[in-house]
Coordinates of C-alpha atoms and ligand atoms in Angstrom, one line a residue:
X278 CA -16.2 -48.6 -42.9
X279 CA -17.2 -47.4 -39.4
X280 CA -17.4 -49.4 -36.3
X281 CA -19.3 -48.8 -33.0
X282 CA -17.7 -49.2 -29.6
X283 CA -20.8 -50.9 -28.3
X284 CA -20.8 -53.7 -30.9
X285 CA -17.3 -55.0 -31.9
X286 CA -18.6 -57.1 -34.8
X287 CA -20.6 -54.3 -36.4
X288 CA -19.5 -52.7 -39.6
X289 CA -21.3 -49.6 -40.9
X290 CA -20.5 -49.2 -44.6
X291 CA -19.9 -45.6 -45.2
X292 CA -20.0 -44.1 -48.7
X293 CA -21.6 -40.9 -50.0
X294 CA -23.6 -42.9 -52.7
X295 CA -25.1 -45.2 -50.0
X296 CA -25.9 -42.2 -47.8
X297 CA -27.6 -40.4 -50.6
X298 CA -29.6 -43.4 -51.7
X299 CA -30.7 -44.3 -48.2
X300 CA -31.9 -40.8 -47.7
X301 CA -34.1 -41.1 -50.8
X302 CA -35.4 -44.4 -49.4
X303 CA -36.3 -42.8 -46.1
X304 CA -38.4 -40.1 -47.8
X305 CA -42.1 -41.1 -47.6
X306 CA -42.7 -39.6 -51.0
X307 CA -40.4 -42.2 -52.7
X308 CA -42.6 -44.7 -54.5
X309 CA -42.3 -48.5 -54.8
X310 CA -40.4 -48.5 -58.1
X311 CA -37.7 -46.1 -56.9
X312 CA -37.5 -47.7 -53.5
X313 CA -36.9 -51.1 -55.0
X314 CA -34.2 -49.8 -57.4
X315 CA -32.4 -48.0 -54.6
X316 CA -32.5 -51.0 -52.3
X317 CA -31.0 -53.1 -55.2
X318 CA -28.3 -50.5 -55.8
X319 CA -27.3 -50.3 -52.1
X320 CA -27.2 -54.0 -51.7
X321 CA -24.8 -54.1 -54.6
X322 CA -22.6 -51.4 -53.2
X323 CA -22.6 -52.9 -49.7
X324 CA -21.8 -56.3 -51.2
X325 CA -18.3 -54.9 -52.1
X326 CA -17.6 -54.5 -48.3
X327 CA -19.5 -57.6 -47.1
X328 CA -17.2 -59.8 -49.3
X329 CA -14.0 -57.8 -48.7
X330 CA -12.3 -60.6 -46.8
X331 CA -13.3 -63.5 -49.1
X332 CA -10.1 -65.4 -49.8
X333 CA -8.5 -65.7 -53.2
X334 CA -5.9 -68.2 -54.5
X335 CA -3.6 -68.0 -57.4
X336 CA -4.3 -70.0 -60.6
X337 CA -2.0 -70.0 -63.6
X338 CA -3.7 -68.6 -66.7
X339 CA -2.5 -67.4 -70.2
X340 CA -3.0 -63.8 -70.9
X341 CA -2.7 -62.8 -74.6
X342 CA 0.8 -61.8 -73.7
X343 CA 2.2 -64.4 -71.3
X344 CA 1.4 -66.8 -68.4
X345 CA 0.7 -65.4 -65.0
X346 CA -0.6 -66.5 -61.6
X347 CA -3.9 -64.7 -61.3
X348 CA -6.1 -64.4 -58.1
X349 CA -9.5 -66.0 -58.2
X350 CA -12.1 -66.4 -55.4
X351 CA -11.6 -69.6 -53.5
X352 CA -15.4 -69.8 -53.1
X353 CA -17.6 -68.8 -56.0
X354 CA -20.8 -70.1 -54.7
X355 CA -21.5 -68.8 -51.2
X356 CA -25.1 -69.0 -49.9
X357 CA -27.4 -65.9 -49.8
X358 CA -30.3 -66.2 -47.5
X359 CA -33.0 -63.6 -47.7
X360 CA -35.4 -63.4 -44.8
X361 CA -38.8 -63.1 -46.4
X362 CA -40.1 -61.1 -47.6
X363 CA -38.1 -57.9 -47.5
X364 CA -34.8 -59.7 -47.8
X365 CA -35.7 -60.5 -51.4
X366 CA -35.2 -56.9 -52.2
X367 CA -31.5 -57.1 -51.5
X368 CA -30.8 -60.5 -53.1
X369 CA -30.4 -59.5 -56.7
X370 CA -27.9 -56.9 -55.8
X371 CA -25.7 -59.5 -54.2
X372 CA -26.3 -61.9 -57.0
X373 CA -25.0 -59.3 -59.5
X374 CA -21.7 -59.6 -57.6
X375 CA -21.8 -63.3 -56.9
X376 CA -23.6 -64.8 -59.9
X377 CA -22.8 -68.4 -58.9
X378 CA -24.2 -68.0 -55.3
X379 CA -26.8 -70.4 -54.1
X380 CA -30.0 -68.9 -52.7
X381 CA -32.0 -70.2 -49.7
X382 CA -35.2 -68.7 -48.2
X383 CA -36.1 -68.0 -44.6
X384 CA -39.8 -67.3 -44.3
X385 CA -40.6 -65.8 -40.9
X386 CA -43.7 -64.1 -39.8
X387 CA -44.4 -62.6 -36.4
X388 CA -47.0 -63.7 -33.8
X389 CA -49.0 -61.3 -31.7
X390 CA -46.0 -61.0 -29.3
X391 CA -43.6 -60.1 -32.1
X392 CA -41.9 -63.5 -31.9
X393 CA -40.8 -65.1 -35.2
X394 CA -42.7 -68.1 -36.6
X395 CA -41.4 -70.1 -39.5
X396 CA -43.6 -70.5 -42.6
X397 CA -41.1 -71.6 -45.2
X398 CA -37.4 -72.5 -44.7
X399 CA -35.2 -73.8 -47.5
X400 CA -31.5 -73.8 -46.8
X401 CA -29.0 -75.2 -49.4
X402 CA -26.7 -77.7 -47.9
X403 CA -23.3 -76.2 -48.1
X404 CA -21.5 -76.8 -44.7
X405 CA -18.2 -75.3 -45.9
X406 CA -19.6 -72.2 -47.5
X407 CA -20.0 -68.6 -46.3
X408 CA -23.6 -67.8 -45.6
X409 CA -24.9 -64.2 -46.0
X410 CA -28.3 -63.6 -44.3
X411 CA -30.0 -60.5 -45.7
X412 CA -32.9 -58.5 -44.3
X413 CA -33.1 -54.7 -44.8
X414 CA -34.4 -54.0 -41.3
X415 CA -32.8 -55.3 -38.1
X416 CA -35.4 -54.0 -35.8
X417 CA -36.1 -56.0 -32.6
X418 CA -33.4 -58.4 -33.6
X419 CA -35.6 -61.4 -33.0
X420 CA -36.1 -62.5 -36.6
X421 CA -32.4 -61.9 -37.4
X422 CA -31.3 -63.9 -34.4
X423 CA -33.8 -66.7 -35.3
X424 CA -32.6 -66.8 -38.9
X425 CA -28.9 -67.2 -37.8
X426 CA -29.9 -69.8 -35.2
X427 CA -31.4 -71.9 -38.0
X428 CA -28.0 -72.0 -39.7
X429 CA -26.2 -72.8 -36.5
X430 CA -28.7 -75.6 -35.8
X431 CA -27.6 -77.1 -39.1
X432 CA -23.9 -77.0 -38.0
X433 CA -22.8 -73.8 -39.7
X434 CA -20.3 -72.1 -37.4
X435 CA -20.6 -68.4 -36.6
X436 CA -17.4 -67.7 -38.5
X437 CA -19.1 -68.8 -41.7
X438 CA -22.2 -66.5 -41.2
X439 CA -22.6 -62.8 -41.8
X440 CA -25.7 -60.7 -41.6
X441 CA -26.4 -57.8 -43.9
X442 CA -29.1 -55.2 -43.3
X443 CA -29.8 -51.7 -44.4
X444 CA -30.8 -50.1 -41.1
X445 CA -30.7 -51.4 -37.5
X446 CA -31.8 -50.2 -34.1
X447 CA -29.4 -50.5 -31.2
X448 CA -32.0 -52.5 -29.2
X449 CA -32.1 -55.1 -32.0
X450 CA -28.3 -55.3 -32.2
X451 CA -28.2 -56.0 -28.4
X452 CA -30.6 -58.9 -28.8
X453 CA -28.8 -60.2 -31.9
X454 CA -25.2 -60.1 -30.5
X455 CA -26.2 -61.6 -27.2
X456 CA -27.2 -64.8 -29.0
X457 CA -24.6 -64.6 -31.8
X458 CA -21.6 -62.7 -30.5
X459 CA -19.2 -63.7 -33.3
X460 CA -21.4 -63.1 -36.4
X461 CA -20.3 -60.1 -38.4
X462 CA -23.1 -57.6 -39.1
X463 CA -23.0 -55.1 -42.0
X464 CA -25.3 -52.1 -42.1
X465 CA -25.7 -49.0 -44.2
X466 CA -27.1 -47.0 -41.2
X467 CA -27.5 -47.4 -37.4
X468 CA -30.6 -45.5 -36.4
X469 CA -31.7 -44.1 -33.0
X470 CA -34.2 -46.4 -31.5
X471 CA -37.3 -48.6 -31.8
X472 CA -40.8 -47.3 -31.2
X473 CA -43.5 -49.1 -29.3
X474 CA -44.7 -50.8 -32.4
X475 CA -41.3 -52.3 -33.2
X476 CA -40.5 -49.8 -36.0
X477 CA -37.0 -48.4 -36.4
X478 CA -36.9 -44.6 -35.8
X479 CA -36.3 -42.5 -37.9
X480 CA -36.1 -45.6 -40.2
X481 CA -38.0 -45.9 -43.5
X482 CA -41.3 -47.5 -42.5
X483 CA -42.3 -51.0 -43.4
X484 CA -39.6 -52.2 -45.9
X485 CA -41.7 -55.1 -47.2
X486 CA -44.7 -52.9 -47.9
X487 CA -42.6 -50.3 -49.7
X488 CA -40.7 -52.9 -51.8
X489 CA -43.8 -54.8 -52.8
X490 CA -46.3 -52.0 -53.0
X491 CA -48.6 -53.3 -50.3
X492 CA -48.9 -50.1 -48.4
X493 CA -52.5 -49.1 -47.6
X494 CA -53.5 -46.0 -49.6
Ligands
URA719 N1 -39.6 -53.9 -40.3 C1 -39.7 -52.9 -41.1 O1 -39.9 -53.1 -42.3 N2 -39.5 -51.6 -40.7 C2 -39.2 -51.4 -39.4 O2 -39.0 -50.2 -39.0 C3 -39.1 -52.4 -38.5 C4 -39.3 -53.7 -39.0

């Protein structure tokens, strides 16, 4: 994992498979079906690092040979919170690793000034659990910061929240960490900048449109 001196809580998950798959996703000629599959695969690979510090405890079991104290996850049902709609594209990858996880939904749209507005929010009540908020694109940082604030408003401390994205822009990370300095953020790539329309450059375009096939022909 790589860090960045500007953002102490940022972790960039480095792996040749992830790099290869994200390059395929960036290519405008990659269609919806492949895009969706690649996003699922990257979420699964990233999940390995996002959960690296999840604690385990020892439980006595019988192997076919003898008794042993074996490590098991202390928490089997963390909360996964996709930011709709693009976050849905990363949810199944995480669920493949954490099949007992609970899933909430954070539906945010943007108004004409790019500020987030809620249209559907369902957050499982799990005050002691780890919460993983997922959205492939951390662009302006406003939706990401808003989603995490919803959890903090429900009493979840920053130490129990982590944010997982595919790609981010530095401008968005500035906004995010100003509001939530102790939330760990996991990315597959940190890109160069935002353009005037709030898109990440070089980025991969509109992730929601590419996942759900709603791009204009
Ligand atoms: N949302 C996207 O889907 N892509 C961007 O580049 C920025 C926000």
